[in-house]
mmCIF file of C-alpha atoms and ligand atoms in Angstrom:
data_model
loop_
_atom_site.group_PDB
_atom_site.id
_atom_site.type_symbol
_atom_site.label_atom_id
_atom_site.label_comp_id
_atom_site.label_asym_id
_atom_site.label_seq_id
_atom_site.Cartn_x
_atom_site.Cartn_y
_atom_site.Cartn_z
ATOM 1 C CA MET A 29 122.914 119.410 101.874
ATOM 2 C CA ASP A 30 121.776 118.576 105.420
ATOM 3 C CA LEU A 31 122.172 114.801 105.481
ATOM 4 C CA ASN A 32 119.812 114.500 108.458
ATOM 5 C CA SER A 33 116.927 115.661 106.317
ATOM 6 C CA VAL A 34 117.493 113.342 103.360
ATOM 7 C CA THR A 35 114.769 110.719 103.162
ATOM 8 C CA PRO A 36 115.137 107.208 101.731
ATOM 9 C CA TYR A 37 112.550 108.416 99.152
ATOM 10 C CA GLU A 38 114.942 111.107 97.924
ATOM 11 C CA MET A 39 117.954 108.770 98.084
ATOM 12 C CA LEU A 40 116.071 106.251 95.957
ATOM 13 C CA GLY A 41 115.260 108.758 93.218
ATOM 14 C CA GLY A 42 111.766 109.897 94.199
ATOM 15 C CA ASP A 43 108.512 109.351 92.326
ATOM 16 C CA ALA A 44 110.041 108.094 89.069
ATOM 17 C CA VAL A 45 111.911 105.251 90.760
ATOM 18 C CA VAL A 46 109.032 104.277 93.074
ATOM 19 C CA ARG A 47 106.766 104.060 90.011
ATOM 20 C CA ALA A 48 109.354 102.057 88.074
ATOM 21 C CA ILE A 49 109.631 99.544 90.949
ATOM 22 C CA VAL A 50 105.846 99.160 91.247
ATOM 23 C CA ASP A 51 105.503 98.817 87.476
ATOM 24 C CA ARG A 52 108.164 96.153 87.262
ATOM 25 C CA PHE A 53 106.773 94.301 90.298
ATOM 26 C CA TYR A 54 103.258 93.945 88.869
ATOM 27 C CA ARG A 55 104.583 93.186 85.390
ATOM 28 C CA LEU A 56 106.662 90.301 86.769
ATOM 29 C CA MET A 57 103.683 89.069 88.791
ATOM 30 C CA ASP A 58 101.395 89.310 85.788
ATOM 31 C CA GLU A 59 103.683 87.772 83.203
ATOM 32 C CA GLU A 60 105.770 85.093 84.897
ATOM 33 C CA GLU A 61 104.227 81.734 85.659
ATOM 34 C CA THR A 62 106.378 81.361 88.751
ATOM 35 C CA TYR A 63 104.234 84.063 90.443
ATOM 36 C CA GLY A 64 100.953 82.416 89.424
ATOM 37 C CA GLU A 65 99.687 81.729 92.948
ATOM 38 C CA LEU A 66 100.303 85.343 93.958
ATOM 39 C CA ARG A 67 98.670 86.604 90.763
ATOM 40 C CA ALA A 68 95.605 84.452 91.358
ATOM 41 C CA LEU A 69 94.866 86.285 94.636
ATOM 42 C CA HIS A 70 94.593 89.591 92.756
ATOM 43 C CA GLU A 71 91.819 90.950 90.591
ATOM 44 C CA ASP A 72 92.233 90.928 86.796
ATOM 45 C CA ASP A 73 92.569 94.707 86.776
ATOM 46 C CA LEU A 74 95.729 95.663 88.660
ATOM 47 C CA SER A 75 95.306 99.433 88.419
ATOM 48 C CA GLY A 76 93.951 99.775 91.989
ATOM 49 C CA VAL A 77 96.760 97.850 93.664
ATOM 50 C CA ARG A 78 99.297 99.573 91.436
ATOM 51 C CA ALA A 79 98.161 102.984 92.695
ATOM 52 C CA GLY A 80 97.919 101.687 96.286
ATOM 53 C CA LEU A 81 101.420 100.203 96.370
ATOM 54 C CA THR A 82 102.861 103.381 94.826
ATOM 55 C CA GLU A 83 101.242 105.474 97.568
ATOM 56 C CA PHE A 84 102.265 103.087 100.318
ATOM 57 C CA LEU A 85 105.917 102.857 99.263
ATOM 58 C CA SER A 86 106.148 106.640 98.810
ATOM 59 C CA ALA A 87 104.854 107.259 102.347
ATOM 60 C CA TRP A 88 106.869 104.392 103.859
ATOM 61 C CA LEU A 89 110.082 105.805 102.350
ATOM 62 C CA GLY A 90 109.416 109.295 103.692
ATOM 63 C CA GLY A 91 107.939 110.818 100.530
ATOM 64 C CA PRO A 92 104.389 112.152 99.936
ATOM 65 C CA LYS A 93 102.046 111.011 102.697
ATOM 66 C CA THR A 94 98.742 110.508 100.835
ATOM 67 C CA TRP A 95 98.703 106.835 101.889
ATOM 68 C CA PHE A 96 98.336 107.865 105.534
ATOM 69 C CA ASP A 97 95.335 110.100 104.714
ATOM 70 C CA ARG A 98 93.473 106.948 103.678
ATOM 71 C CA LYS A 99 94.098 105.406 107.117
ATOM 72 C CA ILE A 100 94.305 101.830 105.901
ATOM 73 C CA CYS A 101 96.164 99.332 108.075
ATOM 74 C CA MET A 102 98.393 97.240 105.830
ATOM 75 C CA MET A 103 98.138 94.178 108.066
ATOM 76 C CA SER A 104 94.313 94.345 108.366
ATOM 77 C CA LEU A 105 94.040 94.758 104.600
ATOM 78 C CA HIS A 106 95.910 91.498 104.034
ATOM 79 C CA ARG A 107 94.486 89.464 106.943
ATOM 80 C CA PRO A 108 91.492 88.069 104.980
ATOM 81 C CA LEU A 109 93.806 86.805 102.221
ATOM 82 C CA PRO A 110 95.104 83.227 102.376
ATOM 83 C CA ILE A 111 98.832 84.005 102.550
ATOM 84 C CA THR A 112 100.995 80.878 102.633
ATOM 85 C CA PRO A 113 104.793 80.975 103.072
ATOM 86 C CA GLU A 114 105.061 80.161 99.329
ATOM 87 C CA VAL A 115 102.882 83.133 98.327
ATOM 88 C CA ALA A 116 104.854 85.456 100.619
ATOM 89 C CA ARG A 117 108.024 84.085 99.034
ATOM 90 C CA GLN A 118 106.665 84.890 95.557
ATOM 91 C CA TRP A 119 105.815 88.451 96.668
ATOM 92 C CA SER A 120 109.298 88.878 98.182
ATOM 93 C CA GLU A 121 111.126 87.509 95.150
ATOM 94 C CA ALA A 122 109.201 89.648 92.659
ATOM 95 C CA MET A 123 109.826 92.738 94.815
ATOM 96 C CA ALA A 124 113.541 91.924 95.209
ATOM 97 C CA ARG A 125 113.826 91.630 91.414
ATOM 98 C CA ALA A 126 111.812 94.806 90.792
ATOM 99 C CA ILE A 127 114.160 96.759 93.060
ATOM 100 C CA SER A 128 117.391 95.235 91.766
ATOM 101 C CA ASP A 129 116.307 95.861 88.141
ATOM 102 C CA GLN A 130 116.466 99.633 88.737
ATOM 103 C CA PRO A 131 119.731 100.861 87.252
ATOM 104 C CA ASP A 132 120.721 103.794 89.434
ATOM 105 C CA VAL A 133 119.729 102.833 92.960
ATOM 106 C CA ASP A 134 122.314 102.910 95.739
ATOM 107 C CA GLU A 135 123.116 99.270 96.486
ATOM 108 C CA LYS A 136 122.991 99.525 100.271
ATOM 109 C CA LEU A 137 119.624 101.252 100.133
ATOM 110 C CA ALA A 138 118.313 98.634 97.686
ATOM 111 C CA VAL A 139 119.401 95.770 99.939
ATOM 112 C CA ALA A 140 118.063 97.405 103.118
ATOM 113 C CA MET A 141 114.706 98.169 101.492
ATOM 114 C CA THR A 142 114.407 94.696 100.006
ATOM 115 C CA HIS A 143 115.023 92.992 103.334
ATOM 116 C CA ARG A 144 112.545 95.141 105.266
ATOM 117 C CA LEU A 145 109.856 94.540 102.618
ATOM 118 C CA MET A 146 110.552 90.805 102.735
ATOM 119 C CA ASP A 147 110.129 90.896 106.536
ATOM 120 C CA MET A 148 106.798 92.633 106.029
ATOM 121 C CA ALA A 149 105.649 90.031 103.487
ATOM 122 C CA MET A 150 106.701 87.143 105.749
ATOM 123 C CA SER A 151 104.863 88.689 108.700
ATOM 124 C CA MET A 152 101.638 88.495 106.643
ATOM 125 C CA VAL A 153 101.778 84.685 106.416
ATOM 126 C CA ASN A 154 98.591 83.347 108.007
ATOM 127 C CA GLU A 155 98.220 79.817 106.616
HETATM 128 C C1 HEM B 12 102.774 88.562 101.480
HETATM 129 C C2 HEM B 12 102.188 88.448 100.313
HETATM 130 C C3 HEM B 12 101.181 89.443 99.786
HETATM 131 C C4 HEM B 12 100.063 89.115 99.092
HETATM 132 C C5 HEM B 12 99.583 87.735 98.721
HETATM 133 C C6 HEM B 12 99.395 90.359 98.772
HETATM 134 C C7 HEM B 12 98.208 90.439 98.078
HETATM 135 C C8 HEM B 12 97.472 91.576 97.896
HETATM 136 C C9 HEM B 12 96.157 91.628 97.295
HETATM 137 C C10 HEM B 12 95.366 90.437 96.761
HETATM 138 C C11 HEM B 12 95.764 92.914 97.305
HETATM 139 C C12 HEM B 12 94.429 93.472 96.810
HETATM 140 C C13 HEM B 12 93.510 93.507 98.001
HETATM 141 C C14 HEM B 12 92.228 94.221 97.792
HETATM 142 O O1 HEM B 12 92.092 94.990 96.835
HETATM 143 O O2 HEM B 12 91.326 94.042 98.634
HETATM 144 C C15 HEM B 12 96.838 93.682 97.883
HETATM 145 C C16 HEM B 12 96.819 95.042 98.032
HETATM 146 C C17 HEM B 12 97.892 95.759 98.468
HETATM 147 N N1 HEM B 12 99.061 95.280 98.983
HETATM 148 FE FE1 HEM B 12 99.571 93.353 99.154
HETATM 149 N N2 HEM B 12 100.118 91.407 99.268
HETATM 150 C C18 HEM B 12 101.224 90.903 99.901
HETATM 151 C C19 HEM B 12 102.204 91.634 100.528
HETATM 152 C C20 HEM B 12 102.268 93.000 100.571
HETATM 153 C C21 HEM B 12 103.308 93.772 101.193
HETATM 154 C C22 HEM B 12 104.522 93.197 101.925
HETATM 155 C C23 HEM B 12 102.985 95.080 101.014
HETATM 156 C C24 HEM B 12 103.719 96.306 101.447
HETATM 157 C C25 HEM B 12 104.981 96.483 101.313
HETATM 158 C C26 HEM B 12 101.759 95.125 100.267
HETATM 159 C C27 HEM B 12 101.107 96.266 99.861
HETATM 160 C C28 HEM B 12 99.849 96.325 99.321
HETATM 161 C C29 HEM B 12 99.158 97.569 99.006
HETATM 162 C C30 HEM B 12 99.678 98.978 99.245
HETATM 163 C C31 HEM B 12 97.929 97.217 98.463
HETATM 164 C C32 HEM B 12 96.864 98.149 97.887
HETATM 165 C C33 HEM B 12 95.958 98.656 98.925
HETATM 166 C C34 HEM B 12 94.929 99.605 98.345
HETATM 167 O O3 HEM B 12 95.291 100.710 97.982
HETATM 168 O O4 HEM B 12 93.759 99.214 98.267
HETATM 169 N N3 HEM B 12 101.345 93.860 100.018
HETATM 170 N N4 HEM B 12 97.857 92.835 98.257
#
């Protein structure tokens, strides 16, 4: 295998693992009181954001690029939302747990991904 052509998406386990992370993330957000403030910013029906986050993560990791066809800027999308440091912390914690709950993910990749996503969440703080 040509290591130069291996994407983080492939290293992670592809579509099945991206979907499992997104599933776990929104389940945690939906079911645990500790993520209540984050949950309250979302609509009751999470199917749209579920599909959106799956597409975004796939493209971001070097997998299928359908997210880019939609030409949505992630920062502009979140700018109208009241994102406090506490809400960004809730997003980051739920995502860190969703990633670390996946059984067969390379640990270094999991840690690197988690930290970059946390940086992204923190950069969205606007209140
Ligand atoms: C920092 C805390 C965050 C909060 C409070 C938050 C909240 C939200 C909310 C309420 C929506 C629905 C917006 C709408 O439908 O108009 C949304 C959509 C979305 N968020 Fe976040 N988000 C956060 C961080 C992030 C981060 C760090 C990422 C990327 C890694 C992300 C990726 C997405 C995606 C892909 C969508 C769906 C876009 C679509 O397809 O319509 N979010 N977010």
